[in-house]
PDB file of C-alpha atoms in Angstrom:
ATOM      1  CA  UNK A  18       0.045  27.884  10.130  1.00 34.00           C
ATOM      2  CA  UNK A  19       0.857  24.927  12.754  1.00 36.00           C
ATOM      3  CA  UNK A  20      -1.347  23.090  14.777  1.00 40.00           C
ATOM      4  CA  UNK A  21      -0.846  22.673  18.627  1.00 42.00           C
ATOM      5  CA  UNK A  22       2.024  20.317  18.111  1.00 46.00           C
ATOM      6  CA  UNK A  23       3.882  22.753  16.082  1.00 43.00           C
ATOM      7  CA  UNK A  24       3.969  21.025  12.437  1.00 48.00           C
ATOM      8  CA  UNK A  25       2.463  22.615   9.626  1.00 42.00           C
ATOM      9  CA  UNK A  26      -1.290  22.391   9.293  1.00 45.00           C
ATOM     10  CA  UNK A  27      -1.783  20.722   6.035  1.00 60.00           C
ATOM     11  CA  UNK A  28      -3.382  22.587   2.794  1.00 93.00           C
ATOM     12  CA  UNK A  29      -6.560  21.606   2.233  1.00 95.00           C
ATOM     13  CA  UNK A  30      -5.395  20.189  -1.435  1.00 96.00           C
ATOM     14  CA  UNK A  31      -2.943  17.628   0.963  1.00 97.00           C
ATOM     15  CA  UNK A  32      -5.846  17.079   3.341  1.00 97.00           C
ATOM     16  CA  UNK A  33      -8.315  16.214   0.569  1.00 98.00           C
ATOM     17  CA  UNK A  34      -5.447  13.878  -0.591  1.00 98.00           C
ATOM     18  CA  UNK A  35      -4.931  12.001   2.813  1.00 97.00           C
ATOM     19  CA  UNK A  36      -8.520  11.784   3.276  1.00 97.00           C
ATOM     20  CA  UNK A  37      -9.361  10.065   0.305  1.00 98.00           C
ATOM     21  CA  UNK A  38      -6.645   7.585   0.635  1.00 97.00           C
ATOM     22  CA  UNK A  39      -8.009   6.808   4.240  1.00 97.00           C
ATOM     23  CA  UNK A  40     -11.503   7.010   3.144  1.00 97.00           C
ATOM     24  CA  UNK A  41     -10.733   4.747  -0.260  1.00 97.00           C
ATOM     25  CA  UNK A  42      -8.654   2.194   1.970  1.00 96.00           C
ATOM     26  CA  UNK A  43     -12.251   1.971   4.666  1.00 96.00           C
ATOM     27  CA  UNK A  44     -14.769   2.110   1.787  1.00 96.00           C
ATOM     28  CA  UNK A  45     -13.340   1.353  -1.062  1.00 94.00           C
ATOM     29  CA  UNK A  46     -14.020   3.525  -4.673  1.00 95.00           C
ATOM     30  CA  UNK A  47     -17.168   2.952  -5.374  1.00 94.00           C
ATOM     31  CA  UNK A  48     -19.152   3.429  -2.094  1.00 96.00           C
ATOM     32  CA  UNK A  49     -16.802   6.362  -1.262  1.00 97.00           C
ATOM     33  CA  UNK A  50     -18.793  10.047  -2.280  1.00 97.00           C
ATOM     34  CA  UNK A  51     -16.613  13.616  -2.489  1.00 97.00           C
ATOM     35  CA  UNK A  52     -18.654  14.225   1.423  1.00 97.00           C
ATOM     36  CA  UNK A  53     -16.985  11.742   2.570  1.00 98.00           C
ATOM     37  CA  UNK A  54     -13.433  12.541   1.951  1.00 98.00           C
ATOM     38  CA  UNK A  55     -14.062  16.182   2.102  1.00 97.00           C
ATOM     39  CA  UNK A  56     -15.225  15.347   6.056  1.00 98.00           C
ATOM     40  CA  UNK A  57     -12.557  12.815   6.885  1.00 98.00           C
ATOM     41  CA  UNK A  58      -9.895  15.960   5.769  1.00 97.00           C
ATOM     42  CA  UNK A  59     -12.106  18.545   7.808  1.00 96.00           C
ATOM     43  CA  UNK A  60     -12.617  20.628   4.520  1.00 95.00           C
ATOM     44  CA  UNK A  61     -15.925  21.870   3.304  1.00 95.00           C
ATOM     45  CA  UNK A  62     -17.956  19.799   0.177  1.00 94.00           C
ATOM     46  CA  UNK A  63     -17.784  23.034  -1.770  1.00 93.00           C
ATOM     47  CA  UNK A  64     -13.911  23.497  -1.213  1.00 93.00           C
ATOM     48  CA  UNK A  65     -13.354  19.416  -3.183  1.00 95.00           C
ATOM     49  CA  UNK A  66     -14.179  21.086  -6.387  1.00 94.00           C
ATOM     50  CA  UNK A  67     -11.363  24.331  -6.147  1.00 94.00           C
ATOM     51  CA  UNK A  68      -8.665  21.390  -6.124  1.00 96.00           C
ATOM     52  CA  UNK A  69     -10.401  18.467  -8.186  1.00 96.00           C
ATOM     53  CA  UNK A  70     -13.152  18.854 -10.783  1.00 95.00           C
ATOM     54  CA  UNK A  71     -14.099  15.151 -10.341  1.00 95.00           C
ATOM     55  CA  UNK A  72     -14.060  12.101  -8.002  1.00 96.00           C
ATOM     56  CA  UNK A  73     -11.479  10.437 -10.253  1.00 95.00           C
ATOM     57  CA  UNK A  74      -9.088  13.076 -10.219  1.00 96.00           C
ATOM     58  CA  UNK A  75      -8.559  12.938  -6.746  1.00 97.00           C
ATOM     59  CA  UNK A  76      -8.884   8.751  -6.371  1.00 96.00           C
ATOM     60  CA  UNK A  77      -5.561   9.534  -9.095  1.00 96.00           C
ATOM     61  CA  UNK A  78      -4.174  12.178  -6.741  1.00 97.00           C
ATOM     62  CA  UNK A  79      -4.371   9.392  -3.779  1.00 97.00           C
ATOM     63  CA  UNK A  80      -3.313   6.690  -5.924  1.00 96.00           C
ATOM     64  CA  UNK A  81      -0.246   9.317  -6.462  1.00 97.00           C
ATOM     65  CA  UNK A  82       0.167   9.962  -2.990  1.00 97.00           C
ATOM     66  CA  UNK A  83       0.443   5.869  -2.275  1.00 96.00           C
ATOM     67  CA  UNK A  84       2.846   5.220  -4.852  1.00 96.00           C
ATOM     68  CA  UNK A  85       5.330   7.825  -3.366  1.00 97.00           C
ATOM     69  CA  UNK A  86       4.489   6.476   0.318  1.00 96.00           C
ATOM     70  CA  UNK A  87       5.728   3.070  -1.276  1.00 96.00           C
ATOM     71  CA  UNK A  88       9.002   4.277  -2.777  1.00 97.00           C
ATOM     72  CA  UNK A  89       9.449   5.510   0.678  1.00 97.00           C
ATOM     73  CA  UNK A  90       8.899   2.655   2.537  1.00 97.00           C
ATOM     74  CA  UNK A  91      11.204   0.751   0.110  1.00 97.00           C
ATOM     75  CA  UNK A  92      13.840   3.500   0.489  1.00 97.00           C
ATOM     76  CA  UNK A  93      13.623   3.153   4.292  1.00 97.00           C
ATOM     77  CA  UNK A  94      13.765  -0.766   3.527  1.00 97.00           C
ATOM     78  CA  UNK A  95      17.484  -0.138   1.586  1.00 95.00           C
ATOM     79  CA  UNK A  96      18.818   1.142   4.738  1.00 96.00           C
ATOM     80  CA  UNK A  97      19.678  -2.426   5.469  1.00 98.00           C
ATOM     81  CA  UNK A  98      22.909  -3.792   4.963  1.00 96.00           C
ATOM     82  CA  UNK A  99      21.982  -7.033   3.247  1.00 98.00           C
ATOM     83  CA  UNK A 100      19.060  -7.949   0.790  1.00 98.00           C
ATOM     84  CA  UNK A 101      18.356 -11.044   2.989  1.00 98.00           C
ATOM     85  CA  UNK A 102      17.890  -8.200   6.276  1.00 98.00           C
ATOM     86  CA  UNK A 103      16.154  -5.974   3.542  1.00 98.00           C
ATOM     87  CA  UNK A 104      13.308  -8.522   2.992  1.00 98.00           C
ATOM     88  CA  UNK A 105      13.668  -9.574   6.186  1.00 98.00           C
ATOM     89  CA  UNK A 106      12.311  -6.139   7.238  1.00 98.00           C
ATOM     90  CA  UNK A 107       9.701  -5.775   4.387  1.00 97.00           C
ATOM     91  CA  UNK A 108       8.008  -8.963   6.406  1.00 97.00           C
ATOM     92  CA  UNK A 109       8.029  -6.843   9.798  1.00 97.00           C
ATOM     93  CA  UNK A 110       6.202  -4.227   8.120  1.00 94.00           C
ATOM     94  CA  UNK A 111       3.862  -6.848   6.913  1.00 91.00           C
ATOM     95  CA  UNK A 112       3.364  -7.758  10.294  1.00 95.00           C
ATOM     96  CA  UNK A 113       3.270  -4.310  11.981  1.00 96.00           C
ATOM     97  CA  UNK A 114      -0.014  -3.820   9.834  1.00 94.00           C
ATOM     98  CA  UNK A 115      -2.179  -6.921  10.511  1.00 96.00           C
ATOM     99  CA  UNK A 116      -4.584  -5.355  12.569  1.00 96.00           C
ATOM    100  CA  UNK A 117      -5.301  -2.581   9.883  1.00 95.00           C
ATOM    101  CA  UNK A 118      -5.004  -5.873   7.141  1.00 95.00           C
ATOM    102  CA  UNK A 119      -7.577  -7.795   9.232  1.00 97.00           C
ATOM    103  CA  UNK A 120     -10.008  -4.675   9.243  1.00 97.00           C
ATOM    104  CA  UNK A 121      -9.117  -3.020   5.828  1.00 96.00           C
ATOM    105  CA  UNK A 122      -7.293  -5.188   3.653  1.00 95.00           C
ATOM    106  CA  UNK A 123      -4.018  -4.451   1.763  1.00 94.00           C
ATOM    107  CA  UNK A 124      -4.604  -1.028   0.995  1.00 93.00           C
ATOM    108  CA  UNK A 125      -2.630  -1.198  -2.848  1.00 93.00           C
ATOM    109  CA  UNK A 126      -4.122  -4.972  -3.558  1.00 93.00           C
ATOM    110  CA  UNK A 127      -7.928  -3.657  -2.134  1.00 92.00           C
ATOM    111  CA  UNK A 128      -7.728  -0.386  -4.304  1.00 93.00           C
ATOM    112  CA  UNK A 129      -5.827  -2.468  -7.082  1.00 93.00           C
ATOM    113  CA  UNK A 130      -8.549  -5.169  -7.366  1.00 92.00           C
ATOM    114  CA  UNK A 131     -11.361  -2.544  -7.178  1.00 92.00           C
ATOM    115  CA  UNK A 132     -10.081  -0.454  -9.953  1.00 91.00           C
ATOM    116  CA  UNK A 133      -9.077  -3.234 -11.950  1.00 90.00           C
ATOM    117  CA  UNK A 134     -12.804  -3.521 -12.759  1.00 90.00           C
ATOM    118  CA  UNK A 135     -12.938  -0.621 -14.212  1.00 88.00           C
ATOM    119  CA  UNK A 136     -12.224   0.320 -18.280  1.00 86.00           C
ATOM    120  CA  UNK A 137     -10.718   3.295 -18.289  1.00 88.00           C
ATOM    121  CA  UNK A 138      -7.434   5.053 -16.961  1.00 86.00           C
ATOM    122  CA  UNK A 139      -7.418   4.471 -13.015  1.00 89.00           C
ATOM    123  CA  UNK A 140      -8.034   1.077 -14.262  1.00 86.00           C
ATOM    124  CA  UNK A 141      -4.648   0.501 -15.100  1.00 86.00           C
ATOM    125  CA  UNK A 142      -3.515   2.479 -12.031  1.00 86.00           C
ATOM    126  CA  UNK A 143      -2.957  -0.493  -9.655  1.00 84.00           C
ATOM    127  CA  UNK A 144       0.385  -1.123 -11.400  1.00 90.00           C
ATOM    128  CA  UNK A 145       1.924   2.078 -10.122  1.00 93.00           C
ATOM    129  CA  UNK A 146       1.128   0.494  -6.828  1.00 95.00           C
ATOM    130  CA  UNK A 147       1.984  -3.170  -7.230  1.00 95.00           C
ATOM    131  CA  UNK A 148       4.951  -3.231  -9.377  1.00 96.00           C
ATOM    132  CA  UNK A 149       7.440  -1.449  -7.084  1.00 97.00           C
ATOM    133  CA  UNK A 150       6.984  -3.624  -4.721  1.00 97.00           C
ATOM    134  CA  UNK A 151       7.769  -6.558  -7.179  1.00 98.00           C
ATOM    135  CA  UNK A 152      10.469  -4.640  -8.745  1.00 98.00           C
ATOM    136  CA  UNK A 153      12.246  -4.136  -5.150  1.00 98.00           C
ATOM    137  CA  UNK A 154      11.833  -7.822  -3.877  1.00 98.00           C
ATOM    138  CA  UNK A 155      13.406  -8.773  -7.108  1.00 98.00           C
ATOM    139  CA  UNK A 156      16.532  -6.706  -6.638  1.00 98.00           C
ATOM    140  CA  UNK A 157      16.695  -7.910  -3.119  1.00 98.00           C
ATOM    141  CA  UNK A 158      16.546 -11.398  -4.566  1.00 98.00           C
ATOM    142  CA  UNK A 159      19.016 -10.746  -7.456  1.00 98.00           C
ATOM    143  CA  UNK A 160      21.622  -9.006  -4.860  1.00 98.00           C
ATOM    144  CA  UNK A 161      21.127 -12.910  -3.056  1.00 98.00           C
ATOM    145  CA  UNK A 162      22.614 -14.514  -6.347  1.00 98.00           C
ATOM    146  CA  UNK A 163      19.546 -15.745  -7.490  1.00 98.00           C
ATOM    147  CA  UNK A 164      18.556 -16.277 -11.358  1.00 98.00           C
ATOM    148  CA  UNK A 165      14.548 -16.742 -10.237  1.00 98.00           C
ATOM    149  CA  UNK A 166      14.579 -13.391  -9.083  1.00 98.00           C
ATOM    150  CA  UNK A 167      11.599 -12.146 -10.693  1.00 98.00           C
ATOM    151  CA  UNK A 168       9.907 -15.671  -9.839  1.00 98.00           C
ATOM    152  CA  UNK A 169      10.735 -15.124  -5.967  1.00 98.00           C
ATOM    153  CA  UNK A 170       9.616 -11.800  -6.168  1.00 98.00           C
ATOM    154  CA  UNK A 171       6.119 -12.298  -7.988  1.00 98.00           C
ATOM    155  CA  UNK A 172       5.430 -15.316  -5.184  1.00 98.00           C
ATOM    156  CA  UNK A 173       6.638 -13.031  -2.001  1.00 98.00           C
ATOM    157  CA  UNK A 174       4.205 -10.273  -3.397  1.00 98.00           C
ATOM    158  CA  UNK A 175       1.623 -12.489  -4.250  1.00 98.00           C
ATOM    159  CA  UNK A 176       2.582 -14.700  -0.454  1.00 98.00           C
ATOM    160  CA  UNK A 177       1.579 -10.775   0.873  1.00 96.00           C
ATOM    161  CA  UNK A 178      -1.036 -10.001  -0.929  1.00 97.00           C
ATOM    162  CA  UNK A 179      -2.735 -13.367  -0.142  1.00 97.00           C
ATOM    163  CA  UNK A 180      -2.167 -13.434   3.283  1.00 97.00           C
ATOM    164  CA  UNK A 181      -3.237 -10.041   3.596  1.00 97.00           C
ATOM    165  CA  UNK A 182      -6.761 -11.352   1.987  1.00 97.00           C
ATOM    166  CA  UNK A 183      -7.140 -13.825   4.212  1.00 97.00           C
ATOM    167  CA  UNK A 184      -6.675 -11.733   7.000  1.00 97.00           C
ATOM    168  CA  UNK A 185      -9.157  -9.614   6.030  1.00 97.00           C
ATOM    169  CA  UNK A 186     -11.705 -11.939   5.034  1.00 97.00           C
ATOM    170  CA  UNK A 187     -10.845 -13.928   8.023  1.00 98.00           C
ATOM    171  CA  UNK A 188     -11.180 -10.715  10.435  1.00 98.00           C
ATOM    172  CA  UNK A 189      -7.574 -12.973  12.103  1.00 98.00           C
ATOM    173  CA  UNK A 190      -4.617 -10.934  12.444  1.00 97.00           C
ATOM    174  CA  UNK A 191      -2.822 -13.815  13.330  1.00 97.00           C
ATOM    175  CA  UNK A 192      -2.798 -15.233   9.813  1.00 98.00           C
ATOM    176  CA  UNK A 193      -0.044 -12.715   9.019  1.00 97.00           C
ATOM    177  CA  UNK A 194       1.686 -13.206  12.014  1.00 96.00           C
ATOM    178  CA  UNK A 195       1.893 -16.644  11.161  1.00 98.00           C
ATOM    179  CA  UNK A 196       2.358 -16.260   7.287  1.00 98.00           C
ATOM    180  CA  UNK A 197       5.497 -13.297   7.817  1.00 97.00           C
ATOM    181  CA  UNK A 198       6.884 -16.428  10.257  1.00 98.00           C
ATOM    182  CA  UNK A 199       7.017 -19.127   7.319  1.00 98.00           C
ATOM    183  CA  UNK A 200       8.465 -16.387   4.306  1.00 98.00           C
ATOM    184  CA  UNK A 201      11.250 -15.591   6.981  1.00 98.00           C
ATOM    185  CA  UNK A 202      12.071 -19.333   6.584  1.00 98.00           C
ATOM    186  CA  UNK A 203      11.675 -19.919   3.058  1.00 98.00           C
ATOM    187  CA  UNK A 204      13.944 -16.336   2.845  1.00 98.00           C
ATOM    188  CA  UNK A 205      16.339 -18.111   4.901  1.00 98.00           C
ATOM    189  CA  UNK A 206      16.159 -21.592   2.503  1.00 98.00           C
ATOM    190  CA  UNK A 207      16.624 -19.387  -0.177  1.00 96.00           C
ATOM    191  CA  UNK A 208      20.036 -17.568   1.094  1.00 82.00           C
TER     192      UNK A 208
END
């Protein structure tokens, strides 16, 4: 089945998927009900509980979904020829999203703080979305010659994640305009 464009329609287990990870990113976990995903995928209520007997199970099935959206990114990141070009890049993503960051947040760090207040397994989930990010920069940084790499990489992660805050709570883009502007310096300092 394709839509008018000619790509595959989506199953409705994919669409469930993608909704909740818009719908978690908007709303966050705990205001977000099974209605509201199931509308933002265009699939009925009753159809949620064929694919996922409970709310967590799919919240784990988006978490999924985001973790292999950020080995892709990173992937697409390597294409680069140097590690200095390769974080270089990272930032420009960073920037490409500061409208979204201003209105949503970080959509790892907001799902990652949310369900770190939780004690049970999604709890823990936030490290399948924070630590390949950390894991790349510091590869990036070790290719540069650096012994701090896992230092460098912790602050640029933490330089994102902060900024990416601020821009939220701020409602002011700009902040990560400016903030991707001063990391491609201190990259540069660091070469």
């Amino acid at each position: 089945m394709t839509d008018s464009g000619g790509e595959p329609t989506p199953n409705k287990r994919q669409r469930l998927v993608e909704g909740a990870r818009l719908v978690l990113h908007q709303q966050g976990v705990e205001k977000t009900t099974l209605a509201d995903i199931a509308q933002a995928a265009h699939v009925p209520v009753g159809n949620v509980y064929y694919y996922f007997k409970t709310k967590d199970e799919l919240v784990q099935a988006a978490i999924d979904a985001q973790a292999q959206d950020i080995e892709t990114t990173l992937s697409s990141l390597d294409r680069h020829r140097s590690p200095k070009a390769r974080l270089k890049a990272f930032l420009k993503l960073l920037t490409a999203r500061s409208e979204l960051a201003a209105r949503y947040g970080c959509p790892q760090g907001t799902l990652c703080s949310e369900l770190d207040k939780r004690d049970d397994r999604l709890g823990q989930a936030g490290t399948k979305l924070m630590q390949p990010w950390i894991d790349w920069a510091e590869r990036q940084f070790r290719a540069m010659g650096r012994r701090d790499a896992r230092d460098l990489a912790v602050a640029l992660i933490a330089a994102y994640q902060g900024i990416t805050l601020l821009t939220n709570t701020f409602r002011q883009p700009e902040l990560v305009v400016r903030e991707a502007r001063r990391l491609d310096r201190w990259i540069d300092s660091l070469a």
